[in-house]
mmCIF file of C-alpha atoms in Angstrom:
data_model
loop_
_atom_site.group_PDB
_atom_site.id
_atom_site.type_symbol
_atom_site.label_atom_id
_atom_site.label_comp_id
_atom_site.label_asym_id
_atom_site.label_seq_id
_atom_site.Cartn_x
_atom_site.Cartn_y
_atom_site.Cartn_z
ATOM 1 C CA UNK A 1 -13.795 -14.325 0.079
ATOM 2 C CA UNK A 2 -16.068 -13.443 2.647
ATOM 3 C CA UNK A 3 -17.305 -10.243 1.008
ATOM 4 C CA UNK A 4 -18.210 -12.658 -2.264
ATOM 5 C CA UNK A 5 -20.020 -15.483 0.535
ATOM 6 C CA UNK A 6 -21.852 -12.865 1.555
ATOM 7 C CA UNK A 7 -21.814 -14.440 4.828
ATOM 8 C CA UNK A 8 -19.976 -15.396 8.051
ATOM 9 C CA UNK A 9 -17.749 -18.717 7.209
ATOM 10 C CA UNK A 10 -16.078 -21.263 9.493
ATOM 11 C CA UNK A 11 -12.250 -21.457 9.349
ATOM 12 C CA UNK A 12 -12.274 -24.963 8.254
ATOM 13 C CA UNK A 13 -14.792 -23.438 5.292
ATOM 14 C CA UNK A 14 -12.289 -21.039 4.782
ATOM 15 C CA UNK A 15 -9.222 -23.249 4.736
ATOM 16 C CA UNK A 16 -11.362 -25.804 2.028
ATOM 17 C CA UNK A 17 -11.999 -22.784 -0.518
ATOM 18 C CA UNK A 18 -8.274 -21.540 -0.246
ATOM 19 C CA UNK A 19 -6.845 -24.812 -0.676
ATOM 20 C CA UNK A 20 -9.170 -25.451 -3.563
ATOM 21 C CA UNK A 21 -8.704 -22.428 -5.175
ATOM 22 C CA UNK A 22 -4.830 -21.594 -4.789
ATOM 23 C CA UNK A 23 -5.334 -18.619 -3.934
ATOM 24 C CA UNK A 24 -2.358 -19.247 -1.093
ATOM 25 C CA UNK A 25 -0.117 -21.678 -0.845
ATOM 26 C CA UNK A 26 2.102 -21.952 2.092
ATOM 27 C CA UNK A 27 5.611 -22.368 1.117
ATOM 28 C CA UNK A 28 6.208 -26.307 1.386
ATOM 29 C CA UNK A 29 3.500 -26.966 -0.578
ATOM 30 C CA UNK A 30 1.135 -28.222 2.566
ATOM 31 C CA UNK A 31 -2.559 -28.154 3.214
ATOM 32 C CA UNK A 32 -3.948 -24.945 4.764
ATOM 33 C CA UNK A 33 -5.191 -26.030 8.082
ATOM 34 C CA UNK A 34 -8.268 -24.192 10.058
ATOM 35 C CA UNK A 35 -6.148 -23.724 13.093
ATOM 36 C CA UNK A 36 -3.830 -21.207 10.576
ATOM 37 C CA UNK A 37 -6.513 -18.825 9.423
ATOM 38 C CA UNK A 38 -7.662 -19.054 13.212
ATOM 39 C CA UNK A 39 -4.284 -17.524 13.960
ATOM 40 C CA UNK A 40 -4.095 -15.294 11.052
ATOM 41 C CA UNK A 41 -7.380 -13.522 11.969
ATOM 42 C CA UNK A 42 -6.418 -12.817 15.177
ATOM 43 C CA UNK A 43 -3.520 -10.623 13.709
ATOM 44 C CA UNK A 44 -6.184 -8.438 11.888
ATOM 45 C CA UNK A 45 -9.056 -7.403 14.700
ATOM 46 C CA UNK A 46 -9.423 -4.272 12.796
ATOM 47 C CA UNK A 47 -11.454 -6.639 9.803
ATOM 48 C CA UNK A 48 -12.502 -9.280 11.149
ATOM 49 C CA UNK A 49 -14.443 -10.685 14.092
ATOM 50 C CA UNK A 50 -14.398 -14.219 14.982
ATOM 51 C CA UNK A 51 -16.901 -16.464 17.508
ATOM 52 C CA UNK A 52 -16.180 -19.616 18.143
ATOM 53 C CA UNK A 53 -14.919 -20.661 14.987
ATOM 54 C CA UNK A 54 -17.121 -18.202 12.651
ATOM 55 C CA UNK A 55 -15.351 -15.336 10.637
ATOM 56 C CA UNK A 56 -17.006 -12.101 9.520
ATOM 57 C CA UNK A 57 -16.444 -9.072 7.889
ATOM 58 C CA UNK A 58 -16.461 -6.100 10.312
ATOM 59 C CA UNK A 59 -17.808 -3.953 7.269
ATOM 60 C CA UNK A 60 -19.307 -5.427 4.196
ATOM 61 C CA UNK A 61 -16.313 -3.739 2.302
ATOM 62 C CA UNK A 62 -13.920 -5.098 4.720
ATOM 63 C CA UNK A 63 -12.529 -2.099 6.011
ATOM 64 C CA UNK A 64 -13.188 -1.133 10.017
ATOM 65 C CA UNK A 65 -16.779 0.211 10.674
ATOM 66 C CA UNK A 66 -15.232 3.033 12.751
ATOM 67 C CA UNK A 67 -16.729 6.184 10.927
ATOM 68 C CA UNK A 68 -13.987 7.246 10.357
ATOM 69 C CA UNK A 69 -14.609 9.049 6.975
ATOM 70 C CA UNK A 70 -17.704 11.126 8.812
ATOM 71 C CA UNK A 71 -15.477 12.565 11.740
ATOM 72 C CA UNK A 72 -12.461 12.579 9.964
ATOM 73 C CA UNK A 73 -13.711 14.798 7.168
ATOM 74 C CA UNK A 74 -16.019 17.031 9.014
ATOM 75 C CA UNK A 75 -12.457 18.018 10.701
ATOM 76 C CA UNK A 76 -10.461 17.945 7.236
ATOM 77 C CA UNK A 77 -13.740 21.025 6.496
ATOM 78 C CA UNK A 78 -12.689 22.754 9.498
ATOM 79 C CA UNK A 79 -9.824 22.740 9.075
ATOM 80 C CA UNK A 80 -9.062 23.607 5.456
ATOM 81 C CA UNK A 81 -10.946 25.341 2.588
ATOM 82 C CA UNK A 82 -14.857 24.109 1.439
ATOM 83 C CA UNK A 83 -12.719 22.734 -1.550
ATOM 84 C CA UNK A 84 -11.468 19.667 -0.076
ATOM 85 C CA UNK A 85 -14.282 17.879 -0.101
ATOM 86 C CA UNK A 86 -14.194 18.208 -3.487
ATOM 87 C CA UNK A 87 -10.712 17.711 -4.170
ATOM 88 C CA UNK A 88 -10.593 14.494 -2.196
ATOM 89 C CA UNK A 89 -13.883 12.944 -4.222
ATOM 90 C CA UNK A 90 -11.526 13.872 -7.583
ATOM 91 C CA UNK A 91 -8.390 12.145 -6.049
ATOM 92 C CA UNK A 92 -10.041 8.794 -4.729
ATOM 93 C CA UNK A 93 -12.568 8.366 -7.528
ATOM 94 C CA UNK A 94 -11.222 5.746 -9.896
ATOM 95 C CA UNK A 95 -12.230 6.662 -13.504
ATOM 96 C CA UNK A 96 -9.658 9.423 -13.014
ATOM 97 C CA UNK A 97 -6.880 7.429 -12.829
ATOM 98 C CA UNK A 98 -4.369 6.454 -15.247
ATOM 99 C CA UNK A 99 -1.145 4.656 -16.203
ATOM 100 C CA UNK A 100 1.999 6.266 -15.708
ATOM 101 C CA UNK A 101 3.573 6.393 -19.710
ATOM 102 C CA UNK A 102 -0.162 8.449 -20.246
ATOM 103 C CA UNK A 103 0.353 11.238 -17.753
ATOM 104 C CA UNK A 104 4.322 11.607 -16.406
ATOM 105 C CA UNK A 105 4.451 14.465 -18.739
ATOM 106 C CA UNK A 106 1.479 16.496 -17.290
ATOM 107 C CA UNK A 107 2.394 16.107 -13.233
ATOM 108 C CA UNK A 108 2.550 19.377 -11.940
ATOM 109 C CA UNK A 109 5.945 20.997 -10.119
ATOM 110 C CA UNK A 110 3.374 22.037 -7.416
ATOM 111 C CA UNK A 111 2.664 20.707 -4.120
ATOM 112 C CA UNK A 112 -0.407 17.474 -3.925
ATOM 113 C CA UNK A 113 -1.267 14.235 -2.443
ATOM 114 C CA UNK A 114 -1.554 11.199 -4.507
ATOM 115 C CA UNK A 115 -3.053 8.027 -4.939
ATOM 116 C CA UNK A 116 -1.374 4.882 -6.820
ATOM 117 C CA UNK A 117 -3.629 1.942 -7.490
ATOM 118 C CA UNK A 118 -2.808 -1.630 -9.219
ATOM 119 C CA UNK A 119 -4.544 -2.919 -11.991
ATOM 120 C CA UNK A 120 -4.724 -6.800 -10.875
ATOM 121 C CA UNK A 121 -3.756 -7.232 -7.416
ATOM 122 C CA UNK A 122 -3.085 -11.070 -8.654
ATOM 123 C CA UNK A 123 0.260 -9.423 -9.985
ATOM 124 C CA UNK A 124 1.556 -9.096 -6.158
ATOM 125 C CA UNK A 125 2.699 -11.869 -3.594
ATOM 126 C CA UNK A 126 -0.334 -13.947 -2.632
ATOM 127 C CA UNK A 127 -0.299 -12.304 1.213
ATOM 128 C CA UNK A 128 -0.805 -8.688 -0.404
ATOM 129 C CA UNK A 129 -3.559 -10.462 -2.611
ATOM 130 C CA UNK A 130 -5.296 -11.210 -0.002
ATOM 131 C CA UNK A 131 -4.500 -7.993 2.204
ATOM 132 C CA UNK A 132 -6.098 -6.449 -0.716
ATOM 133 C CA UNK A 133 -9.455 -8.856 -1.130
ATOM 134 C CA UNK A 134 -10.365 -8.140 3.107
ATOM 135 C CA UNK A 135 -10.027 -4.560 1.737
ATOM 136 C CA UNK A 136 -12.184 -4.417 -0.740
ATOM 137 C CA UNK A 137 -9.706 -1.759 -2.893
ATOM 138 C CA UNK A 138 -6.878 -1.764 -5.098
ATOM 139 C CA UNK A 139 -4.807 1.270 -3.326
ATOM 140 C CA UNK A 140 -1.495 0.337 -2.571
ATOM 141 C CA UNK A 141 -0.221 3.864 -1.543
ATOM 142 C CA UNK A 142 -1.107 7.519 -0.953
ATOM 143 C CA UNK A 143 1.512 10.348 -0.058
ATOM 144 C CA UNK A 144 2.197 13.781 -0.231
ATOM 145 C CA UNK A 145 4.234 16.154 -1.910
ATOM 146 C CA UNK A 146 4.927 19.489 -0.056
ATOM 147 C CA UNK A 147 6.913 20.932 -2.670
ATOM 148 C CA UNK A 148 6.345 19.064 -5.541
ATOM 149 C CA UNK A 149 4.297 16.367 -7.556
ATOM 150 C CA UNK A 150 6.848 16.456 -10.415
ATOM 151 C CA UNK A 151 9.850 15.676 -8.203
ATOM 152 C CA UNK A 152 7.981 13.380 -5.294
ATOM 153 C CA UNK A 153 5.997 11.671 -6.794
ATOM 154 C CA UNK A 154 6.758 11.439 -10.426
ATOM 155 C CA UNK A 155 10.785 11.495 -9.479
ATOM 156 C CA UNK A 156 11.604 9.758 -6.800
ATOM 157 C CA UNK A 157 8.181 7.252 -5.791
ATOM 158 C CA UNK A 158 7.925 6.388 -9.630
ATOM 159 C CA UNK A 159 11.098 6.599 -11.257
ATOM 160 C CA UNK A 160 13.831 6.049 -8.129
ATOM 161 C CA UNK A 161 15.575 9.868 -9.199
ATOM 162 C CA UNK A 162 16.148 10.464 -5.409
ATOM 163 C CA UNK A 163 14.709 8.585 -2.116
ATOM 164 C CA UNK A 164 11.342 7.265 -2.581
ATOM 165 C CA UNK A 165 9.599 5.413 0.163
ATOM 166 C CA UNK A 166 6.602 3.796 -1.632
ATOM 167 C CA UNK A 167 9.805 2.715 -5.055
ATOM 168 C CA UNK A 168 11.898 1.279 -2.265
ATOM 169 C CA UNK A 169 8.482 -0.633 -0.272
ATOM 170 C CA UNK A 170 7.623 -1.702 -3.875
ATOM 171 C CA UNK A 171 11.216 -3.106 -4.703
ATOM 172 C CA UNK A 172 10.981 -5.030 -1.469
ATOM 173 C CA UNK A 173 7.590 -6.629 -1.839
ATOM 174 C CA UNK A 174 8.375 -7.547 -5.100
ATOM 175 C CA UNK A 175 11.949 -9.561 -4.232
ATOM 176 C CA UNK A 176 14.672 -7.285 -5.367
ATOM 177 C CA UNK A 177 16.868 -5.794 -2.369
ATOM 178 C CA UNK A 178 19.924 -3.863 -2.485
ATOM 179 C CA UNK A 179 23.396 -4.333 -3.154
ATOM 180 C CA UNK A 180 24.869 -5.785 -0.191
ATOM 181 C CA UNK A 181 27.219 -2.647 1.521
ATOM 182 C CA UNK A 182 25.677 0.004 -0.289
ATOM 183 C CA UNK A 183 24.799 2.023 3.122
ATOM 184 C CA UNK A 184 28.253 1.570 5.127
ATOM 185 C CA UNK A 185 29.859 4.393 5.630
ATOM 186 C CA UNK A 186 26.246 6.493 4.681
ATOM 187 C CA UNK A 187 25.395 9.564 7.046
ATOM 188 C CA UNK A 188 21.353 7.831 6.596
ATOM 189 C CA UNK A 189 21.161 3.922 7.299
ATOM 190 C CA UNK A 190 17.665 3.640 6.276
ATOM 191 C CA UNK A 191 17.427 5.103 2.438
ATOM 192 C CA UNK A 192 18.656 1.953 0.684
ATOM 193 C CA UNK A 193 18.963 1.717 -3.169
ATOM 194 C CA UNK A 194 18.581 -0.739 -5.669
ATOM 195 C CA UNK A 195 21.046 -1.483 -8.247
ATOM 196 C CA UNK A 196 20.481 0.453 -11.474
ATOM 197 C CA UNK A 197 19.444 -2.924 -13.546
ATOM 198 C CA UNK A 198 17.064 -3.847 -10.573
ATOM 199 C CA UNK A 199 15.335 0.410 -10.734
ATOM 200 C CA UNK A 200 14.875 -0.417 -14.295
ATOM 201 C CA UNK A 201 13.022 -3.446 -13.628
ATOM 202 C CA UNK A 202 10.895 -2.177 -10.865
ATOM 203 C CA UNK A 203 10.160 1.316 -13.306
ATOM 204 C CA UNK A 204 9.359 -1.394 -15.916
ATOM 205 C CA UNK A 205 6.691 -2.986 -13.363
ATOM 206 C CA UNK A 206 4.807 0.255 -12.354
ATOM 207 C CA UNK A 207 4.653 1.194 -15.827
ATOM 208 C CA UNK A 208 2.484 -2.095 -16.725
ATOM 209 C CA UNK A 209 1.049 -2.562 -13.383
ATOM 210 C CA UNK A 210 0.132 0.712 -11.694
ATOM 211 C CA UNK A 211 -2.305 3.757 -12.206
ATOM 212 C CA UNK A 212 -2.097 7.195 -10.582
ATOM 213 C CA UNK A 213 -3.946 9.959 -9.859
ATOM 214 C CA UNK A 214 -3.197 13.358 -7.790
ATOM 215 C CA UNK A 215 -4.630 16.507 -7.223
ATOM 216 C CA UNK A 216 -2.857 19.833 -6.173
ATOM 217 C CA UNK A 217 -3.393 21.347 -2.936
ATOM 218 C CA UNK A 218 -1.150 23.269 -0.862
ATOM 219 C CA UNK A 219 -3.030 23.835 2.928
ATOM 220 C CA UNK A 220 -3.513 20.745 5.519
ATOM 221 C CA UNK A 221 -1.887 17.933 3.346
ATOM 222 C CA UNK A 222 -0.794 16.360 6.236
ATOM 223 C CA UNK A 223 -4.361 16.486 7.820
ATOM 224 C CA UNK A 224 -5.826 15.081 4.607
ATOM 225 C CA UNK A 225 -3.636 12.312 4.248
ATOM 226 C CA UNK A 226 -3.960 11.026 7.562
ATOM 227 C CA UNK A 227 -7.460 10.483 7.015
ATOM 228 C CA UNK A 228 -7.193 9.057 3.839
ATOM 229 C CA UNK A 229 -5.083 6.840 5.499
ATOM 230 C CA UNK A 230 -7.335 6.162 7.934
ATOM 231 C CA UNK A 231 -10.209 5.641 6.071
ATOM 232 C CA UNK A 232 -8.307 3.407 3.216
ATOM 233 C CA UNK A 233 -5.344 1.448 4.778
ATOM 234 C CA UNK A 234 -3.311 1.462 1.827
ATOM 235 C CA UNK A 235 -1.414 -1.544 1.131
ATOM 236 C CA UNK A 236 2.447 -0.324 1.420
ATOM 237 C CA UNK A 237 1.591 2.654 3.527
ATOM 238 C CA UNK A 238 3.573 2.242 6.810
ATOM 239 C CA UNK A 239 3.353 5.445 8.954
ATOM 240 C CA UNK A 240 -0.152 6.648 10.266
ATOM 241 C CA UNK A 241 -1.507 3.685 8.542
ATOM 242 C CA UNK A 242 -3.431 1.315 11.178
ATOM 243 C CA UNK A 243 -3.947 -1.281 9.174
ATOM 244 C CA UNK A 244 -0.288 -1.629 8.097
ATOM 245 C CA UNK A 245 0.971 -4.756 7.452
ATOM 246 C CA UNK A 246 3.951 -6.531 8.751
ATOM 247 C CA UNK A 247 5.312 -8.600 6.544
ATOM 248 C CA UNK A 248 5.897 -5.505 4.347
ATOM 249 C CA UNK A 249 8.016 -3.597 7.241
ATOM 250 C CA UNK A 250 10.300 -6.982 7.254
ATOM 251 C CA UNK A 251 10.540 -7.054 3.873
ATOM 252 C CA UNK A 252 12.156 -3.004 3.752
ATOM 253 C CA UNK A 253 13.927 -4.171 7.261
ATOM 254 C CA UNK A 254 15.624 -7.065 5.119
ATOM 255 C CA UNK A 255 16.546 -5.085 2.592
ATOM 256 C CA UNK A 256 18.144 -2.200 5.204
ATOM 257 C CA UNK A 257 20.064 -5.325 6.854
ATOM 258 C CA UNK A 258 21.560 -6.451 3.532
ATOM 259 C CA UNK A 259 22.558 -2.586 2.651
ATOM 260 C CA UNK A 260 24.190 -2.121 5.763
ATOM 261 C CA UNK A 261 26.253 -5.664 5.675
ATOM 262 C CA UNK A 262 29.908 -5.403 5.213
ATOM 263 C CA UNK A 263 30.580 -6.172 1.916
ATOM 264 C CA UNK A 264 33.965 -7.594 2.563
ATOM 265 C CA UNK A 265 32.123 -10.785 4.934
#
């Protein structure tokens, strides 16, 4: 909203468009008051600054202003090979990207990072909407495979054939959670599952709603993706990301809680 102002607004200003425009609605149905998106600012210092009563955009692209991508990739050149560069530019760039049915049959078995975009962010909860507006992206997740694309992140992140932690983050944002029980007695407490009627509906989801790209690389992929992280925030990355988002950790901690309920009670 701000980025498409162009300017600083007041939170009452900001409280009038939202409430005109629907683009949240809090849960009974109430007006959004300027004393909320006060409060909800002050959650995300990282993107916004506020004086007394005036929002702005730390970055016109909502994102920090740290230079992050500068340092960060100077290091990543170090580092690595004088390919990276390149191979991160062919990664992020989004004309390479494509929908899952189009290109599951060409991912590698080789290691790579990857990138997973949505095509409307309208299609998620209104918070992650918005999460994804003050960004100025649609990225929802990038990870790494150290062994392989074909089995990470085709198998496991896309198609739930194994523990994937972006398929079970997607399953929770989007309402399912697991059968209640299914990790008593489990060595691992944390790897919930969905039902197999509930994986077909998420795989059904990310095949209308998702594009993907990845590129092969085998040196520093942990280096790499932590600055991508950095520099991006993606919206279901949890782990090195500092602009993770909350709501999103209690969603996968709800889900852990109802897998780890007795069935019996």
């Amino acid at each position: 909203m701000l980025k498409e102002k162009a300017r600083p607004l007041r939170t009452s200003e900001i409280a009038g468009i939202l409430n005109e425009n629907g683009l949240y609605r809090k849960g009974n149905g109430s007006l959004i008051k300027a004393g909320q998106i006060s409060a909800r600012i002050n959650n995300y210092p990282h993107l916004f600054t506020k004086l007394n009563g005036v929002i702005s955009l730390k970055s016109s692209t909502g994102v920090p202003v740290k230079k992050i991508k500068k340092i960060s990739m100077r290091r990543v050149m170090v580092d690595t090979n004088d390919n990276t560069p390149v191979l991160v530019e062919k990664l992020m760039k989004p004309k390479n990207f494509n929908s899952i049915p189009e290109v599951e049959n060409k991912v590698p078995d080789r290691p790579g990072l990857y990138c997973i975009r949505i095509v409307n962010p309208k299609s998620l909860k209104p918070f992650l909407t918005k999460a994804l507006l003050e960004r100025g992206h649609n990225i929802i997740y990038i990870g790494l495979a150290s062994k392989s694309l074909k089995k990470r992140f085709l198998g496991q992140e896309l198609r739930a054939k194994g523990h994937g932690t972006f398929f079970r983050s997607l399953g929770a944002v989007l309402g399912f959670t697991p059968e209640k029980g299914s990790l008593v007695g489990k060595k691992n407490q944390n790897n919930y599952k969905f039902s197999k009627s509930d994986e077909q509906q998420i795989v059904a989801w990310i095949n209308k709603n998702l594009i993907v790209n990845w590129v092969e690389v085998i040196d520093n992929l942990n280096i790499i993706e932590n600055t991508l992280l950095k520099e991006y925030q993606p919206l279901l990355n949890l782990t090195g990301n500092p602009g993770r988002l909350i709501e999103v950790k209690q969603l996968r901690d709800e889900c852990k809680r109802v897998a780890r309920e007795n069935a019996k009670y």
